[in-house]
mmCIF file of C-alpha atoms in Angstrom:
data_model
loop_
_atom_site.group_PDB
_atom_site.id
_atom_site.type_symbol
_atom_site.label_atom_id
_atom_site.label_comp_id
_atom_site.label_asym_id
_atom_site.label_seq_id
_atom_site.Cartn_x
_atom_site.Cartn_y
_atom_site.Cartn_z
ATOM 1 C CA UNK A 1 -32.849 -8.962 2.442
ATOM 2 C CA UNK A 2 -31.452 -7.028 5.526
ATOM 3 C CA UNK A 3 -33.661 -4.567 6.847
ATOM 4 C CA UNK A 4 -31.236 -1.742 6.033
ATOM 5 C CA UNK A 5 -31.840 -2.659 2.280
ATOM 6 C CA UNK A 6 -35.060 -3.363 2.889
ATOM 7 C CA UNK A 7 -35.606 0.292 4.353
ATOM 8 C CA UNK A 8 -34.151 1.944 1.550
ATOM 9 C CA UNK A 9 -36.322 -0.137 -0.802
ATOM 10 C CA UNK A 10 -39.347 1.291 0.976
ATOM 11 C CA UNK A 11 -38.238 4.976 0.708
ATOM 12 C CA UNK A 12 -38.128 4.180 -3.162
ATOM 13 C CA UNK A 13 -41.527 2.305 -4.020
ATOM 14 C CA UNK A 14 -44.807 2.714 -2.762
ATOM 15 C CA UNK A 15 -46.185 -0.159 -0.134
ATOM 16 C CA UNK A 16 -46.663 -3.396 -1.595
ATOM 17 C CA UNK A 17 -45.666 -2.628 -4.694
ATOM 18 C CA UNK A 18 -43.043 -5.092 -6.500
ATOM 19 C CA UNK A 19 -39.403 -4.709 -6.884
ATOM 20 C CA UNK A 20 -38.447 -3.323 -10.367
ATOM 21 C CA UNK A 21 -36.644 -6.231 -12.052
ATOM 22 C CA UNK A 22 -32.801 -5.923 -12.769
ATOM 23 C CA UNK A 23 -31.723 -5.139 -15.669
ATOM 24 C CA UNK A 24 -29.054 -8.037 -16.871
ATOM 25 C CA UNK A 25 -25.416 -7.771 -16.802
ATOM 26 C CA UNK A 26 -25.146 -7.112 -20.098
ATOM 27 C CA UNK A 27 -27.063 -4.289 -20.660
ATOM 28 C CA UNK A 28 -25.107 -2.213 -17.629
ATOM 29 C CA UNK A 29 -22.481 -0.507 -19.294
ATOM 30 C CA UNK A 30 -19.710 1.199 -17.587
ATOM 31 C CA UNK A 31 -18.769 4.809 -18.777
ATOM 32 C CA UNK A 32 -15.608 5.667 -19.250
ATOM 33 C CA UNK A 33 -16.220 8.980 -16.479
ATOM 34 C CA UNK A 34 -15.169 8.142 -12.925
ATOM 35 C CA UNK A 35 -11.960 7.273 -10.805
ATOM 36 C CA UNK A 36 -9.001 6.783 -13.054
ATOM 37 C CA UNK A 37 -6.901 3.567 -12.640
ATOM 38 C CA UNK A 38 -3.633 3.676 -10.546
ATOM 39 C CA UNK A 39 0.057 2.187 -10.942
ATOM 40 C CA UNK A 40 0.619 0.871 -7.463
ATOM 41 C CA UNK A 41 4.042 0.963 -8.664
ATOM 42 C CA UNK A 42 4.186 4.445 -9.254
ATOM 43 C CA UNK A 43 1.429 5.484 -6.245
ATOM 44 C CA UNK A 44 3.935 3.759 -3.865
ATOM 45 C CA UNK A 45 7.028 5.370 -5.225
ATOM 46 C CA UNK A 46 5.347 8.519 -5.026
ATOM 47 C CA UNK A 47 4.783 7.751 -1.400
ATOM 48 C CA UNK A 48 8.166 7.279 -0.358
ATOM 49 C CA UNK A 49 9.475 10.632 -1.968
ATOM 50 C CA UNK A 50 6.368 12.338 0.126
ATOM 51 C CA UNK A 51 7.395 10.709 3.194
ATOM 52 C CA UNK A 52 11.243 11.629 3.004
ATOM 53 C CA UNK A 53 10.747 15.230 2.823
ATOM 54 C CA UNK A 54 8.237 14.788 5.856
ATOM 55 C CA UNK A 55 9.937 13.470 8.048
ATOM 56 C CA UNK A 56 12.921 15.745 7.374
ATOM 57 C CA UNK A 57 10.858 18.695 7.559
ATOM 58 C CA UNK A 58 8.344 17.388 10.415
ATOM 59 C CA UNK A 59 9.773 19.897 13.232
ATOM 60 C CA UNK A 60 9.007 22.612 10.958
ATOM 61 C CA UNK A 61 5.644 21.974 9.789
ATOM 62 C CA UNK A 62 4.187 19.252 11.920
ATOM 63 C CA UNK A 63 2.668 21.578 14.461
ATOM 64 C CA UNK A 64 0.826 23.637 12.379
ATOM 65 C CA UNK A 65 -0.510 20.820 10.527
ATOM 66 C CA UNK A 66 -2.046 19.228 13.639
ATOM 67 C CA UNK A 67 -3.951 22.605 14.534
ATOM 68 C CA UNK A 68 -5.051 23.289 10.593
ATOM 69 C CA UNK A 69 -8.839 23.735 10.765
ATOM 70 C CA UNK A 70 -9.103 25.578 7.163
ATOM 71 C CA UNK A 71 -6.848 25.126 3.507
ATOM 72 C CA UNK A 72 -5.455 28.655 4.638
ATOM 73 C CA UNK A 73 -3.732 27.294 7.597
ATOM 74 C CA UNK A 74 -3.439 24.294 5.226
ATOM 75 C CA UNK A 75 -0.671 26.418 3.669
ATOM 76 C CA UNK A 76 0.838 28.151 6.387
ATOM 77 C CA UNK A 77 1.946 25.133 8.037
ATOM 78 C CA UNK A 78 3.115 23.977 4.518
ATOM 79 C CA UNK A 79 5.118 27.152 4.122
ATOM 80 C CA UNK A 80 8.173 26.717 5.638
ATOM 81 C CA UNK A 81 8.685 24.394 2.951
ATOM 82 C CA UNK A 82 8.663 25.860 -0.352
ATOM 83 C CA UNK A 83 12.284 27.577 0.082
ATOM 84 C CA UNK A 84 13.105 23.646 -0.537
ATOM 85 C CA UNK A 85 12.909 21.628 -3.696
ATOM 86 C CA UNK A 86 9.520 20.601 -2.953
ATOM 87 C CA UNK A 87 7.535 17.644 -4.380
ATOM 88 C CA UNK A 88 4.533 18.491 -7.258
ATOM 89 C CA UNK A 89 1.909 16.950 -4.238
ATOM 90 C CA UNK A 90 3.343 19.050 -1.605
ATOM 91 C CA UNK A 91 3.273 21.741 -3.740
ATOM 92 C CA UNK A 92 -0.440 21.744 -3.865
ATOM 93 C CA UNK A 93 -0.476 22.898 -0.069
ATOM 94 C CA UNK A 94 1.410 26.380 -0.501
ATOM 95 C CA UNK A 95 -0.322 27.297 -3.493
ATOM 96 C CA UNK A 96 -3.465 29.738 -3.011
ATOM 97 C CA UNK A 97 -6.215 28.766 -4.630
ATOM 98 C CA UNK A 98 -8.672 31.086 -6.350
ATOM 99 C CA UNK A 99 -11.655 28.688 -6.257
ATOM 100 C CA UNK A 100 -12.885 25.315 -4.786
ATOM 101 C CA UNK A 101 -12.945 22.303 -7.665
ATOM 102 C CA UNK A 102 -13.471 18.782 -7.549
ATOM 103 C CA UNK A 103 -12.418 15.292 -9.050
ATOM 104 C CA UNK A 104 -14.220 15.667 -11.567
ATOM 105 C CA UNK A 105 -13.787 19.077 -12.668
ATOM 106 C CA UNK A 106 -9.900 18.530 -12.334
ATOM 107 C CA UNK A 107 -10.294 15.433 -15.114
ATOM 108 C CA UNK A 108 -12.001 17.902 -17.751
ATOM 109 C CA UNK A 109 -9.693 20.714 -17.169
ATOM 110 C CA UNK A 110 -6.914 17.518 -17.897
ATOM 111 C CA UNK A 111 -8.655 16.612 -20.935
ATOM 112 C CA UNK A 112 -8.677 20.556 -21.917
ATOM 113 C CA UNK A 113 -4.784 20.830 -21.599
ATOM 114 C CA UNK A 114 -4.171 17.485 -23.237
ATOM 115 C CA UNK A 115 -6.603 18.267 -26.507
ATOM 116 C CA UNK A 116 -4.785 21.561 -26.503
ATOM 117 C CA UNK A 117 -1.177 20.181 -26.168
ATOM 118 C CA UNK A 118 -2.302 17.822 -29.114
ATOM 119 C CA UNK A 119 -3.764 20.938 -31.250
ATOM 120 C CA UNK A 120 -0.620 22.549 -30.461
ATOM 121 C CA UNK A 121 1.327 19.445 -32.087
ATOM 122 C CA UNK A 122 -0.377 19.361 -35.477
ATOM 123 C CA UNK A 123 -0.408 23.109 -35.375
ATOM 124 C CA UNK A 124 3.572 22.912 -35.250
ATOM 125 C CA UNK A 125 3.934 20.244 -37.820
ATOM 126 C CA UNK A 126 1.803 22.328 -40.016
ATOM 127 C CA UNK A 127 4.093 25.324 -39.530
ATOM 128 C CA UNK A 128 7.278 22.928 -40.163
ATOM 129 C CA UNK A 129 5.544 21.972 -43.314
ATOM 130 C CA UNK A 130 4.349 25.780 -44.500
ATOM 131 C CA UNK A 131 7.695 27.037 -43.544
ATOM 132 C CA UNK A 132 9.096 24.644 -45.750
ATOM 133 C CA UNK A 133 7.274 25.617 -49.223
ATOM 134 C CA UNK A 134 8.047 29.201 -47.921
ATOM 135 C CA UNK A 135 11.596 28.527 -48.199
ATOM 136 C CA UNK A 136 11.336 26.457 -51.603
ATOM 137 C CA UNK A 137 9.514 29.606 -53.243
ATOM 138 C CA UNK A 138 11.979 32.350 -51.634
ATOM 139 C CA UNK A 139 14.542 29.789 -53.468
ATOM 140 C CA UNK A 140 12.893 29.942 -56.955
ATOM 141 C CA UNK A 141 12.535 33.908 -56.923
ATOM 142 C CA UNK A 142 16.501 33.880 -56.464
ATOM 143 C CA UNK A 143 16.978 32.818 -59.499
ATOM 144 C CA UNK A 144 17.396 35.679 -61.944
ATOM 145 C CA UNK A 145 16.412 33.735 -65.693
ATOM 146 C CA UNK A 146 13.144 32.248 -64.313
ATOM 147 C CA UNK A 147 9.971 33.167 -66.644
ATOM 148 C CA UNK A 148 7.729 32.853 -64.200
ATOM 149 C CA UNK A 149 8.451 35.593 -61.923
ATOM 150 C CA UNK A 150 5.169 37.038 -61.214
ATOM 151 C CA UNK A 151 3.057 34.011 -60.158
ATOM 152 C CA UNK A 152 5.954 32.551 -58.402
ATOM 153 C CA UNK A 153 5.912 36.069 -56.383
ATOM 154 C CA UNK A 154 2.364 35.933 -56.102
ATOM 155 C CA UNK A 155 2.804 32.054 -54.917
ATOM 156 C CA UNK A 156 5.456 33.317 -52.469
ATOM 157 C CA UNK A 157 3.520 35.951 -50.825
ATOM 158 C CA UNK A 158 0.497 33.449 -50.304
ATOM 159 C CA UNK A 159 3.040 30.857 -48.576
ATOM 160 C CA UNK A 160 3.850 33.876 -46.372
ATOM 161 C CA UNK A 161 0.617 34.884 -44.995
ATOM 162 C CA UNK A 162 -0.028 31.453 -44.945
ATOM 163 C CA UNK A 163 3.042 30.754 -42.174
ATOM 164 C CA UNK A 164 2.333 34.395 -40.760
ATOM 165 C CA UNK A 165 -1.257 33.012 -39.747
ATOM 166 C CA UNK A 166 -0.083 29.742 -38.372
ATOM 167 C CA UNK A 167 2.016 31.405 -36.216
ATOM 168 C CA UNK A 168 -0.673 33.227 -34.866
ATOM 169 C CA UNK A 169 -2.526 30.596 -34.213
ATOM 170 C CA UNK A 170 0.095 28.532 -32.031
ATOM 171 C CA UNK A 171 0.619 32.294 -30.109
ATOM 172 C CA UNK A 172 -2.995 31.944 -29.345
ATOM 173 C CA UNK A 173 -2.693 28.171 -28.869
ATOM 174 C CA UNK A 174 0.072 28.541 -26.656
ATOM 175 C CA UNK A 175 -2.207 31.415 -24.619
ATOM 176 C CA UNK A 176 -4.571 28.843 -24.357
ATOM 177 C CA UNK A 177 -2.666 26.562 -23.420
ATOM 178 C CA UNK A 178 -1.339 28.714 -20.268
ATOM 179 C CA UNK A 179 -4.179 29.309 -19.095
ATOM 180 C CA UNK A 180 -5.815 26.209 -18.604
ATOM 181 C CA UNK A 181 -2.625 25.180 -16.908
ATOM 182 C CA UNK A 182 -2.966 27.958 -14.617
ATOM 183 C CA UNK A 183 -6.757 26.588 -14.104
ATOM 184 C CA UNK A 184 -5.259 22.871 -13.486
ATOM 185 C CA UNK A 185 -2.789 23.793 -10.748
ATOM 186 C CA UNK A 186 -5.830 25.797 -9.050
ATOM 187 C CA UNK A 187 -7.712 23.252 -9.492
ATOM 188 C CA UNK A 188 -5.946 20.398 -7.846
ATOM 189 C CA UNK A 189 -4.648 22.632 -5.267
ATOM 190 C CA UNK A 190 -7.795 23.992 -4.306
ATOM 191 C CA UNK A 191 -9.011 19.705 -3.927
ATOM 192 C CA UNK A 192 -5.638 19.004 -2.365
ATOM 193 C CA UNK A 193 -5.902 21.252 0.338
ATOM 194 C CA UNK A 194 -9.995 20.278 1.038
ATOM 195 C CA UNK A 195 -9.086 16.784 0.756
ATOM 196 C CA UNK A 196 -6.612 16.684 3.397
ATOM 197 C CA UNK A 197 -8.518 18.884 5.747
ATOM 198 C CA UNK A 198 -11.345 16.128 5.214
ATOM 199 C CA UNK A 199 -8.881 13.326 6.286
ATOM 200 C CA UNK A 200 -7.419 15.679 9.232
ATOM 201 C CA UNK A 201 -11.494 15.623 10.681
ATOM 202 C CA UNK A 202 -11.378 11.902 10.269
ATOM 203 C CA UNK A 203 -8.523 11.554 13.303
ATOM 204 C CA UNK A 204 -5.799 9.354 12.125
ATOM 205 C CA UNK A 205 -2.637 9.432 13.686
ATOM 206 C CA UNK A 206 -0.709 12.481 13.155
ATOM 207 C CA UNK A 207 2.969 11.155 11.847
ATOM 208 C CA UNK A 208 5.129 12.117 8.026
ATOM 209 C CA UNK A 209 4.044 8.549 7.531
ATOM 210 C CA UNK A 210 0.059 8.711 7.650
ATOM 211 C CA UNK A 211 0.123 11.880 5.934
ATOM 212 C CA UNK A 212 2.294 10.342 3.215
ATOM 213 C CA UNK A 213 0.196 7.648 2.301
ATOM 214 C CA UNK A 214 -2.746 9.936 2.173
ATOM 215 C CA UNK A 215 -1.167 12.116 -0.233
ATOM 216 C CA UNK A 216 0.587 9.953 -2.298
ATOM 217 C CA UNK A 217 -2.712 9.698 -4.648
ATOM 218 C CA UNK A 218 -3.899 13.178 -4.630
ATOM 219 C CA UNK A 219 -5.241 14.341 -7.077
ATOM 220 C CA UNK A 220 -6.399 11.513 -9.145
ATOM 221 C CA UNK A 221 -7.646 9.677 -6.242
ATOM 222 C CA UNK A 222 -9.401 11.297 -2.191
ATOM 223 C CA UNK A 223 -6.908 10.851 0.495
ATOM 224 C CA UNK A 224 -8.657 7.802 2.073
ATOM 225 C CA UNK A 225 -7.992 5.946 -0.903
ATOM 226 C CA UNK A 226 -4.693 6.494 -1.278
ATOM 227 C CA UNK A 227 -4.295 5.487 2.316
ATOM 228 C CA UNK A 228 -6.015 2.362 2.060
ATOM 229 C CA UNK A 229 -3.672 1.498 -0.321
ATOM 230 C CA UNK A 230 -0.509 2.847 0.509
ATOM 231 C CA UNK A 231 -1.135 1.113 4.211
ATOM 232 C CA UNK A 232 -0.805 -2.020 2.520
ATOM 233 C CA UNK A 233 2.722 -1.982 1.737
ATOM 234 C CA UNK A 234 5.356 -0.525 4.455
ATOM 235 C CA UNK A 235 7.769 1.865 3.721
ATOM 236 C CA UNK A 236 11.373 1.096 3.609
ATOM 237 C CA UNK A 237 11.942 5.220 4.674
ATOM 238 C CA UNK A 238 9.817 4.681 7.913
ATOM 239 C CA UNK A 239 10.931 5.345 10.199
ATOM 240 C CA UNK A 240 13.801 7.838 8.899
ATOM 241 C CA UNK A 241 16.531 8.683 11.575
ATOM 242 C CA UNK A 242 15.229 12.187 11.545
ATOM 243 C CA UNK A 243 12.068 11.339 12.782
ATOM 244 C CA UNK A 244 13.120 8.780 15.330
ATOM 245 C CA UNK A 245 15.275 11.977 16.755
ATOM 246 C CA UNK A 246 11.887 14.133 16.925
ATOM 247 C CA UNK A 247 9.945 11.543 18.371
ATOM 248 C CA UNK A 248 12.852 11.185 21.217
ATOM 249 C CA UNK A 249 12.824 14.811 21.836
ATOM 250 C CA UNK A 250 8.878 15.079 21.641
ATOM 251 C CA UNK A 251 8.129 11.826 23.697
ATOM 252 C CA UNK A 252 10.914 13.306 26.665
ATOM 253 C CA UNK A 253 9.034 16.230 27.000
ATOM 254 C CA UNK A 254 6.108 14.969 27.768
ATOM 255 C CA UNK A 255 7.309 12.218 29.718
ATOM 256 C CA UNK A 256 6.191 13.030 33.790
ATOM 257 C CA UNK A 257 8.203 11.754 36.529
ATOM 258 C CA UNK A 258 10.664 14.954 37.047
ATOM 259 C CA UNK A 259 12.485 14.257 39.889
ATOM 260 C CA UNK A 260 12.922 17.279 42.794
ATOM 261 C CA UNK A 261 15.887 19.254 41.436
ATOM 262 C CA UNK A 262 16.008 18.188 38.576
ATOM 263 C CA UNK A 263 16.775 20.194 35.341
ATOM 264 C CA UNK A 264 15.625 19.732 31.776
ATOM 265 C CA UNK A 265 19.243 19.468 30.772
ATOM 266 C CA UNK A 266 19.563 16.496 33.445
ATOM 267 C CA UNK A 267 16.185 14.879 32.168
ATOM 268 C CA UNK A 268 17.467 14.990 28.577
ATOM 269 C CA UNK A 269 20.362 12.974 29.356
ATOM 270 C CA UNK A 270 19.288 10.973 31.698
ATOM 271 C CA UNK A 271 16.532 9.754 29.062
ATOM 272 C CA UNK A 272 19.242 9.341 26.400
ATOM 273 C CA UNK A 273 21.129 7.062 28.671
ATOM 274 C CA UNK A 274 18.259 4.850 29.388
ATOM 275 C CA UNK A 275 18.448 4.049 25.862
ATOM 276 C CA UNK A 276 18.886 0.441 25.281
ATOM 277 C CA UNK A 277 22.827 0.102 23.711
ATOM 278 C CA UNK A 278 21.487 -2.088 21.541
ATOM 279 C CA UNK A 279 18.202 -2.967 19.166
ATOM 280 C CA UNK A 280 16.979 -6.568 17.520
ATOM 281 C CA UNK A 281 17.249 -6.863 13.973
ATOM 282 C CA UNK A 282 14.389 -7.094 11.755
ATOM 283 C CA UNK A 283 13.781 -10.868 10.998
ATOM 284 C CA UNK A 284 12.932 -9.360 7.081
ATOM 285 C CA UNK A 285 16.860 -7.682 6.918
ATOM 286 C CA UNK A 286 18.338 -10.870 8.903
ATOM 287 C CA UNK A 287 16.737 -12.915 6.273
ATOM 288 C CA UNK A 288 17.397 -10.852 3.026
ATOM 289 C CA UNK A 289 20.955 -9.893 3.644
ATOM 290 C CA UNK A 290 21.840 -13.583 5.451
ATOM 291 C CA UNK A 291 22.911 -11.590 8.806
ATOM 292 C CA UNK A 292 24.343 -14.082 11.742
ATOM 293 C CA UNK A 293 23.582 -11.491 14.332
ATOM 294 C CA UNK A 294 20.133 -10.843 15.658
ATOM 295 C CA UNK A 295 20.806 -7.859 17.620
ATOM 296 C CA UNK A 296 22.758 -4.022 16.192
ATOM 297 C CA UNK A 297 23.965 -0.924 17.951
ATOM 298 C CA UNK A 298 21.233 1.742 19.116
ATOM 299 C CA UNK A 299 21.979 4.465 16.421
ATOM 300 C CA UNK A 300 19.848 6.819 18.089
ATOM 301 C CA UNK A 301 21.691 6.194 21.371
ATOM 302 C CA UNK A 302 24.950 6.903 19.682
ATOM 303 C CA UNK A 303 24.422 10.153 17.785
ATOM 304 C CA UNK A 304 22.485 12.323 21.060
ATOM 305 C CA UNK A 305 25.157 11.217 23.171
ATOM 306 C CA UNK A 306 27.944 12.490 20.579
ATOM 307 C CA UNK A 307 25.587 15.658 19.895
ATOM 308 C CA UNK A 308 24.869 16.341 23.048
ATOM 309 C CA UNK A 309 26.687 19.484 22.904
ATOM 310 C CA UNK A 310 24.038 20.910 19.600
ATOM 311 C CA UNK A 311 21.176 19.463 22.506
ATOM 312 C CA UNK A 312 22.034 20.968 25.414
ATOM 313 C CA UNK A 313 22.290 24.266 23.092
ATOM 314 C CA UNK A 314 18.617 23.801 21.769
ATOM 315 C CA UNK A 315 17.269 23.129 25.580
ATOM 316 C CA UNK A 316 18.564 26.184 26.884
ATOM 317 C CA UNK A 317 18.004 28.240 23.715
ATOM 318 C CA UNK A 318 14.160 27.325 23.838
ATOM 319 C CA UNK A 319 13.374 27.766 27.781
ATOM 320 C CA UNK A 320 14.092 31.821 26.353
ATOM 321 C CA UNK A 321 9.942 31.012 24.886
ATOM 322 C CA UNK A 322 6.793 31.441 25.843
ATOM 323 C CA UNK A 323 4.961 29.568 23.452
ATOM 324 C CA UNK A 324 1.940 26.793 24.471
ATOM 325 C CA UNK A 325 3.529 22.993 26.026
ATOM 326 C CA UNK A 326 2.757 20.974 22.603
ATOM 327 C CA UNK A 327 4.986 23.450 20.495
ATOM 328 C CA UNK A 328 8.395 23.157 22.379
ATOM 329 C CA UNK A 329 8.947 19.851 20.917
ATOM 330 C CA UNK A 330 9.353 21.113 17.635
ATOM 331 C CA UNK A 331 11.261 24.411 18.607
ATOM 332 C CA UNK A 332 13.835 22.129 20.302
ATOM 333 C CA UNK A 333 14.099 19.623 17.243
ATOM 334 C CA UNK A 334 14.365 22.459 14.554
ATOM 335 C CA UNK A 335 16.669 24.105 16.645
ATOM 336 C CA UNK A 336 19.046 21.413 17.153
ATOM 337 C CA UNK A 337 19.084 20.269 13.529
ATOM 338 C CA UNK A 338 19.950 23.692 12.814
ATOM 339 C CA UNK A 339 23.023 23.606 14.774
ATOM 340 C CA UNK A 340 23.659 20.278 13.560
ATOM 341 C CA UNK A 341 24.050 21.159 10.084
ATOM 342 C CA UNK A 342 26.064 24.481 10.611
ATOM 343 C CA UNK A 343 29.726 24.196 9.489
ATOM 344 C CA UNK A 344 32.289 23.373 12.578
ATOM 345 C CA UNK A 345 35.804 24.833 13.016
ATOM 346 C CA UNK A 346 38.395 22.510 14.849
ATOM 347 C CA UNK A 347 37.609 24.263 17.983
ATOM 348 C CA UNK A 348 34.402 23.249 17.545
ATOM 349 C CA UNK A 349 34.774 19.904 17.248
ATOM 350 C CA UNK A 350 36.985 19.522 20.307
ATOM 351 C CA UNK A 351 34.403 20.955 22.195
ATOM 352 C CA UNK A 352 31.357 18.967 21.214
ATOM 353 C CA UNK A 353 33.603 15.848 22.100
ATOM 354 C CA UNK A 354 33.980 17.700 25.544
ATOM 355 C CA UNK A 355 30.582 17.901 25.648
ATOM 356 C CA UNK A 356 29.411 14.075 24.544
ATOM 357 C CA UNK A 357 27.867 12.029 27.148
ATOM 358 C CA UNK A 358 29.546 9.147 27.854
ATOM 359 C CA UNK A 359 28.270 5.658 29.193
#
């Protein structure tokens, strides 16, 4: 017995008293309450959809994020993000919450909707079936000869209150129905939003990828968790070319070792030039597409010297800023991906070839 366990078995049972027997394996039963079981499958697929629209949005949001001390800055960095087809988990950062909730009060609110969905389905069928005797008995009173007028016509107007309150009762169903779903997004956005802000405290590296994994399982399982788990498999999205242009941008600026006289515009290129032309090949794609080259051009490389012209434009549009050191990464990177995508005229293409740095 270690004398952690041993501790804790003092704090429960007087001094020298014995150990309470355990009970045998048999009689432990397992509820059926607790953490739900996950598809890997489906956690890690999940994952990858996360990550993509990270790391395409990551100059927008990814400064905010790393300053978020509450759920309400939680959804301001978040923000910029719902003008885009967002995904259900990322939606559970811009939405405001009314109240806090946790795991397991998100699981009964999910048994809630689903008994109500199912009282919905056999109230429908029952309607179907109703509205079908309704229509046989609005058939027999069309016939003119029947004797039988009067307690068909009684018969008729029973089958019609009859459908008249089923209806009702799916209006209220569906009510019901409406509002607990309102309760279940507020729910899990309310533990969404705590849940990361917990895993923000914890210090992990602050990339689309870490963040990805963490909220890949959210809300059936805590963001640790999912990150445990997600960590074990790589991405094949990581690292997007987006993000590899944000890190260049991010990890220039901070770079020391400006030489006298030097401008930012010169320090920009002269950092895209030191580029290596050319980058090894992962032994995993050499293998898996048969490859009988170990070594590929520098993407990277390529596109900021042939966009140096939307560059340049983003340098000298941000020096305009006063805004803190750690936040003109991001300015520069949303800004140039903004003029990246903008449409081009010819004139604008001859110029940006002007422009390209060449080497």
């Amino acid at each position: 017995m270690t004398k952690l366990k041993n501790g804790l078995d003092t704090k429960k049972r007087g001094k020298g008293e014995a150990a309470p027997a355990k009970l045998p394996r048999k009689e432990v039963k397992k509820g059926k309450k607790g953490r739900p079981g996950i598809n890997l499958d489906q956690l890690l697929g999940d994952r990858d959809a996360i990550l993509q629209q990270l790391s395409g949005s990551w100059e927008r949001i990814g400064w905010r994020l790393s300053r978020a001390t509450t759920p309400k800055d939680i959804r301001k960095a978040f923000l910029p993000m719902k003008r885009d087809p967002i995904n259900v988990r990322l939606l559970n950062l811009v939405i405001n919450p009314k109240a806090s909730a946790s795991a397991v009060h998100i699981r009964q609110t999910e048994r809630q909707l689903g008994e109500e969905i199912e009282r919905q389905y056999e109230l429908q069928k029952n309607q179907d079936a109703l509205q079908r005797k309704f229509d046989e008995s609005d058939a027999a009173l069309s016939f003119e000869g029947t004797t039988e007028r009067t307690a068909i016509a009684a018969e008729h107007k029973k089958r019609g209150d009859e459908f008249e309150e089923c209806e009702r009762q799916i209006f209220a169903s569906d009510c019901r129905r409406r509002d607990i779903q309102r309760t279940l997004d507020d729910c899990r956005a309310a533990f969404t939003q705590s849940e990361l802000l917990r895993f923000k405290k914890r210090g992990y590296s602050h990339n689309p990828k870490t963040y990805a994994n963490a909220l890949a399982g959210l809300p059936k399982i805590g963001c640790r968790h999912s990150f445990r788990l997600c960590s074990k498999s790589d991405s094949p999205l990581w690292p997007s070319h987006h993000f590899e242009v944000f890190s260049f941008i991010e990890r220039t600026w901070n770079s020391k070792g400006f030489e006298p006289g030097t401008s930012l515009e010169d320090h920009f290129k002269n950092m895209i030039l030191s580029l290596p032309p050319e980058v090894p090949v992962e032994p995993e794609v050499q293998e898996r597409y048969r490859l009988d080259f170990t070594t590929r051009d520098n993407y990277l490389r390529t596109f900021l010297r042939t966009n140096w012209f939307f560059l340049r434009a983003a340098l000298g549009r941000v020096r305009r800023y006063r805004v803190p050191s750690s936040m003109v990464p991001y300015l520069i990177a949303g800004r140039f991906f903004k003029n990246y995508a903008k449409p081009r005229s010819p004139e604008d293409i001859v110029r940006i070839d002007i422009a390209a740095i060449s080497g």
